[in-house]
Amino acid sequence: MRAMILAAGRGERLRPLTERVPKPLLPVAGEPLIVHQLRWLRRAGIRDVVINLHHLAEAIEGKLGAGSDLGVRIHYSRESELLETGGGIKRALPELRPGPFVVLNGDIWTNYVFRDLVDVRPGKAHLVLMPTPVYKDRADFHLDATGGTALVRRGADNDLTYCGIAVLSESLFDDTPDGPFSLTDPLFSAVDRGEVTGEVFDGTWIDIGTPKELKRARRLTA
């Protein structure tokens, strides 16, 4: 199985830190966040990783190189314009075949065990979800396990939030546009058709999107 780390964003909410340092290179526990993420994937047995690049791309590529120092093989997907989450993954599909593949947001800190995903073979997608944090004003999903398989649903019973960790099938991107689009567009459609499974994770998870959450991750790992 291969994996993709989404690392192209500008990190607007972390400015001015991200004006000179791309968010994936911000240090946590003494090393860039993305270095930890690559090690998580390597420990799961995933050796081929695609990283999409846009903002301060040269800094990320210069730090990681081909990945040999970390025991992985890195393939870069360079975006001349930001393609958003969905467009970025679609552009990288040739490097992610044969699927399915793991996708990981490049701004999260977690103790999730990625080895649990390597044997997952979803219809369209398999999402790692968590109880909705108190700082979020709404939940995105809930799980329906009445048929023996935990299907991801949307509706009035929503109590779960997507963790930015998933296993995706290439077919999720059928009939999607070229250029920028959000992953939520095909994902929500697949959820509504009953083609997405999920699991609940209740361990450590930090979305390092603000200075406050960056400080929390650093305190946790000090």
Short mmCIF file of C-alpha atoms in Angstrom, two decimals:
data_model
loop_
_atom_site.label_atom_id
_atom_site.label_comp_id
_atom_site.label_asym_id
_atom_site.label_seq_id
_atom_site.Cartn_x
_atom_site.Cartn_y
_atom_site.Cartn_z
CA MET A 1 0.00 0.00 0.00
CA ARG A 2 1.10 3.56 -0.73
CA ALA A 3 0.25 6.77 1.10
CA MET A 4 -0.12 10.46 0.41
CA ILE A 5 0.60 13.33 2.79
CA LEU A 6 -1.25 16.55 1.96
CA ALA A 7 1.36 19.26 2.44
CA ALA A 8 0.66 21.94 -0.17
CA GLY A 9 -1.32 24.45 1.90
CA ARG A 10 -0.17 27.88 2.97
CA GLY A 11 -0.93 27.49 6.67
CA GLU A 12 -2.71 30.85 6.80
CA ARG A 13 -3.87 30.51 10.41
CA LEU A 14 -0.28 29.94 11.55
CA ARG A 15 1.11 33.11 10.03
CA PRO A 16 3.64 34.67 10.52
CA LEU A 17 5.32 31.32 11.37
CA THR A 18 4.44 29.88 7.98
CA GLU A 19 5.63 32.85 5.95
CA ARG A 20 9.16 31.41 6.00
CA VAL A 21 8.63 27.83 7.20
CA PRO A 22 6.00 25.58 5.59
CA LYS A 23 3.61 24.11 8.12
CA PRO A 24 4.82 20.50 7.67
CA LEU A 25 8.34 21.58 8.66
CA LEU A 26 7.33 23.25 11.92
CA PRO A 27 9.17 21.40 14.70
CA VAL A 28 7.37 19.16 17.18
CA ALA A 29 9.37 17.06 19.65
CA GLY A 30 12.59 18.33 18.10
CA GLU A 31 11.87 17.38 14.49
CA PRO A 32 9.65 18.60 11.63
CA LEU A 33 6.08 17.36 11.91
CA ILE A 34 6.23 15.68 8.51
CA VAL A 35 9.30 13.67 9.55
CA HIS A 36 7.25 12.14 12.38
CA GLN A 37 4.44 11.40 9.93
CA LEU A 38 6.78 9.62 7.53
CA ARG A 39 8.04 7.50 10.42
CA TRP A 40 4.47 6.59 11.41
CA LEU A 41 3.87 5.36 7.88
CA ARG A 42 7.16 3.48 7.71
CA ARG A 43 6.39 1.66 10.96
CA ALA A 44 3.12 0.57 9.36
CA GLY A 45 5.08 -1.00 6.51
CA ILE A 46 4.30 1.76 4.02
CA ARG A 47 7.43 2.66 2.07
CA ASP A 48 6.14 4.64 -0.94
CA VAL A 49 4.76 8.06 -0.02
CA VAL A 50 3.53 10.87 -2.26
CA ILE A 51 3.76 14.43 -0.91
CA ASN A 52 2.05 17.27 -2.74
CA LEU A 53 3.85 20.61 -2.72
CA HIS A 54 3.02 24.24 -3.41
CA HIS A 55 3.80 26.76 -0.65
CA LEU A 56 7.56 26.87 0.04
CA ALA A 57 7.89 23.62 -1.88
CA GLU A 58 11.68 23.83 -2.18
CA ALA A 59 12.06 23.88 1.61
CA ILE A 60 10.12 20.63 2.05
CA GLU A 61 11.85 18.85 -0.80
CA GLY A 62 15.24 20.11 0.34
CA LYS A 63 14.67 18.78 3.86
CA LEU A 64 13.30 15.36 2.93
CA GLY A 65 15.01 14.61 -0.37
CA ALA A 66 14.13 11.18 -1.74
CA GLY A 67 13.29 9.88 1.75
CA SER A 68 16.11 7.34 1.97
CA ASP A 69 17.30 8.70 5.33
CA LEU A 70 13.86 7.91 6.73
CA GLY A 71 13.50 4.51 5.12
CA VAL A 72 10.86 5.56 2.60
CA ARG A 73 10.65 6.50 -1.07
CA ILE A 74 9.14 9.94 -1.57
CA HIS A 75 7.41 10.96 -4.77
CA TYR A 76 6.58 14.67 -5.08
CA SER A 77 3.48 16.03 -6.76
CA ARG A 78 4.17 19.70 -7.48
CA GLU A 79 1.23 22.05 -7.87
CA SER A 80 1.74 25.32 -9.76
CA GLU A 81 -1.65 26.38 -8.37
CA LEU A 82 -3.23 25.07 -5.19
CA LEU A 83 -5.51 22.21 -6.18
CA GLU A 84 -7.20 21.84 -2.77
CA THR A 85 -7.50 18.45 -1.10
CA GLY A 86 -9.46 16.65 -3.80
CA GLY A 87 -7.67 18.12 -6.78
CA GLY A 88 -4.29 17.46 -5.20
CA ILE A 89 -5.06 13.79 -4.64
CA LYS A 90 -6.51 13.37 -8.13
CA ARG A 91 -3.37 14.83 -9.70
CA ALA A 92 -1.22 12.37 -7.72
CA LEU A 93 -3.24 9.25 -8.61
CA PRO A 94 -0.68 7.93 -11.14
CA GLU A 95 1.87 7.73 -8.28
CA LEU A 96 -0.62 6.07 -5.91
CA ARG A 97 -1.56 3.11 -8.09
CA PRO A 98 -2.34 0.34 -7.50
CA GLY A 99 -4.77 1.45 -4.83
CA PRO A 100 -6.28 1.71 -2.38
CA PHE A 101 -4.02 4.17 -0.60
CA VAL A 102 -3.75 5.97 2.74
CA VAL A 103 -4.22 9.75 2.86
CA LEU A 104 -2.94 11.80 5.78
CA ASN A 105 -3.34 15.53 6.35
CA GLY A 106 0.10 17.08 6.76
CA ASP A 107 -0.86 19.12 9.84
CA ILE A 108 -1.95 16.51 12.38
CA TRP A 109 -0.24 14.96 15.38
CA THR A 110 -1.63 11.63 16.54
CA ASN A 111 -0.84 8.28 18.10
CA TYR A 112 -3.13 6.44 15.70
CA VAL A 113 -1.70 3.05 14.63
CA PHE A 114 -1.48 3.26 10.84
CA ARG A 115 -0.78 -0.45 10.54
CA ASP A 116 -4.49 -0.94 11.20
CA LEU A 117 -5.20 0.52 7.75
CA VAL A 118 -2.89 -1.48 5.50
CA ASP A 119 -5.35 -4.32 4.94
CA VAL A 120 -8.43 -2.12 4.53
CA ARG A 121 -10.10 -2.46 1.12
CA PRO A 122 -12.94 0.07 1.00
CA GLY A 123 -15.66 0.49 -1.57
CA LYS A 124 -14.94 4.18 -2.12
CA ALA A 125 -13.37 5.24 1.18
CA HIS A 126 -12.72 4.28 4.79
CA LEU A 127 -12.54 7.18 7.24
CA VAL A 128 -10.95 7.48 10.66
CA LEU A 129 -13.35 9.52 12.79
CA MET A 130 -13.27 10.87 16.31
CA PRO A 131 -15.79 12.29 18.78
CA THR A 132 -16.27 15.91 17.78
CA PRO A 133 -13.92 18.24 19.71
CA VAL A 134 -15.54 20.90 21.85
CA TYR A 135 -14.05 23.72 19.77
CA LYS A 136 -15.90 22.61 16.63
CA ASP A 137 -19.34 24.07 16.17
CA ARG A 138 -20.74 21.03 14.36
CA ALA A 139 -20.11 17.36 13.66
CA ASP A 140 -19.81 15.96 10.14
CA PHE A 141 -20.75 12.28 10.39
CA HIS A 142 -22.12 9.41 12.42
CA LEU A 143 -21.69 5.64 12.08
CA ASP A 144 -24.45 3.18 11.25
CA ALA A 145 -23.44 -0.36 12.19
CA THR A 146 -26.90 -1.92 12.02
CA GLY A 147 -25.97 -4.08 9.02
CA GLY A 148 -22.77 -5.44 10.54
CA THR A 149 -20.55 -3.00 8.63
CA ALA A 150 -19.91 0.46 10.06
CA LEU A 151 -21.16 2.79 7.33
CA VAL A 152 -20.47 6.49 7.53
CA ARG A 153 -23.65 8.57 7.41
CA ARG A 154 -24.60 12.25 7.56
CA GLY A 155 -27.64 13.66 9.29
CA ALA A 156 -29.23 14.76 12.53
CA ASP A 157 -27.32 12.12 14.53
CA ASN A 158 -23.90 13.46 13.57
CA ASP A 159 -21.45 13.23 16.47
CA LEU A 160 -18.13 12.47 14.74
CA THR A 161 -15.42 14.47 12.96
CA TYR A 162 -13.06 13.33 10.21
CA CYS A 163 -9.50 12.98 11.53
CA GLY A 164 -7.73 13.70 8.24
CA ILE A 165 -6.78 10.00 7.99
CA ALA A 166 -8.40 7.73 5.42
CA VAL A 167 -8.02 4.89 2.97
CA LEU A 168 -9.30 5.93 -0.44
CA SER A 169 -10.09 4.07 -3.63
CA GLU A 170 -9.14 5.60 -6.98
CA SER A 171 -12.75 5.19 -8.06
CA LEU A 172 -13.78 7.86 -5.53
CA PHE A 173 -12.43 10.38 -8.04
CA ASP A 174 -14.42 9.16 -11.02
CA ASP A 175 -16.39 12.04 -12.57
CA THR A 176 -14.53 14.67 -10.57
CA PRO A 177 -13.26 17.80 -12.35
CA ASP A 178 -9.72 18.59 -13.32
CA GLY A 179 -8.29 21.46 -11.30
CA PRO A 180 -9.07 22.50 -7.73
CA PHE A 181 -11.84 20.87 -5.71
CA SER A 182 -12.37 19.76 -2.12
CA LEU A 183 -12.18 16.11 -1.09
CA THR A 184 -15.50 16.64 0.67
CA ASP A 185 -17.29 16.91 -2.70
CA PRO A 186 -16.85 13.28 -3.87
CA LEU A 187 -16.68 12.04 -0.27
CA PHE A 188 -20.06 13.42 0.74
CA SER A 189 -21.60 12.00 -2.43
CA ALA A 190 -20.15 8.55 -1.67
CA VAL A 191 -21.38 8.76 1.94
CA ASP A 192 -24.88 9.55 0.71
CA ARG A 193 -24.74 6.45 -1.52
CA GLY A 194 -23.64 4.21 1.37
CA GLU A 195 -20.19 3.56 -0.10
CA VAL A 196 -18.01 4.76 2.79
CA THR A 197 -17.04 2.81 5.90
CA GLY A 198 -15.47 4.19 9.06
CA GLU A 199 -14.03 3.62 12.50
CA VAL A 200 -13.87 5.67 15.67
CA PHE A 201 -10.51 6.66 17.15
CA ASP A 202 -10.37 8.07 20.67
CA GLY A 203 -6.63 8.48 21.15
CA THR A 204 -4.38 11.52 20.81
CA TRP A 205 -5.18 13.78 17.87
CA ILE A 206 -4.22 17.42 17.37
CA ASP A 207 -5.00 19.52 14.31
CA ILE A 208 -1.99 21.83 14.20
CA GLY A 209 -3.77 24.64 12.39
CA THR A 210 -3.31 27.46 14.90
CA PRO A 211 -0.51 28.65 17.21
CA LYS A 212 -2.55 27.42 20.19
CA GLU A 213 -2.73 23.87 18.84
CA LEU A 214 0.95 23.93 17.86
CA LYS A 215 1.82 24.84 21.46
CA ARG A 216 -0.43 22.05 22.72
CA ALA A 217 1.34 19.49 20.55
CA ARG A 218 4.71 20.72 21.76
CA ARG A 219 3.66 20.56 25.41
CA LEU A 220 2.32 17.05 24.93
CA THR A 221 5.59 15.84 23.42
CA ALA A 222 7.99 17.76 25.66
#
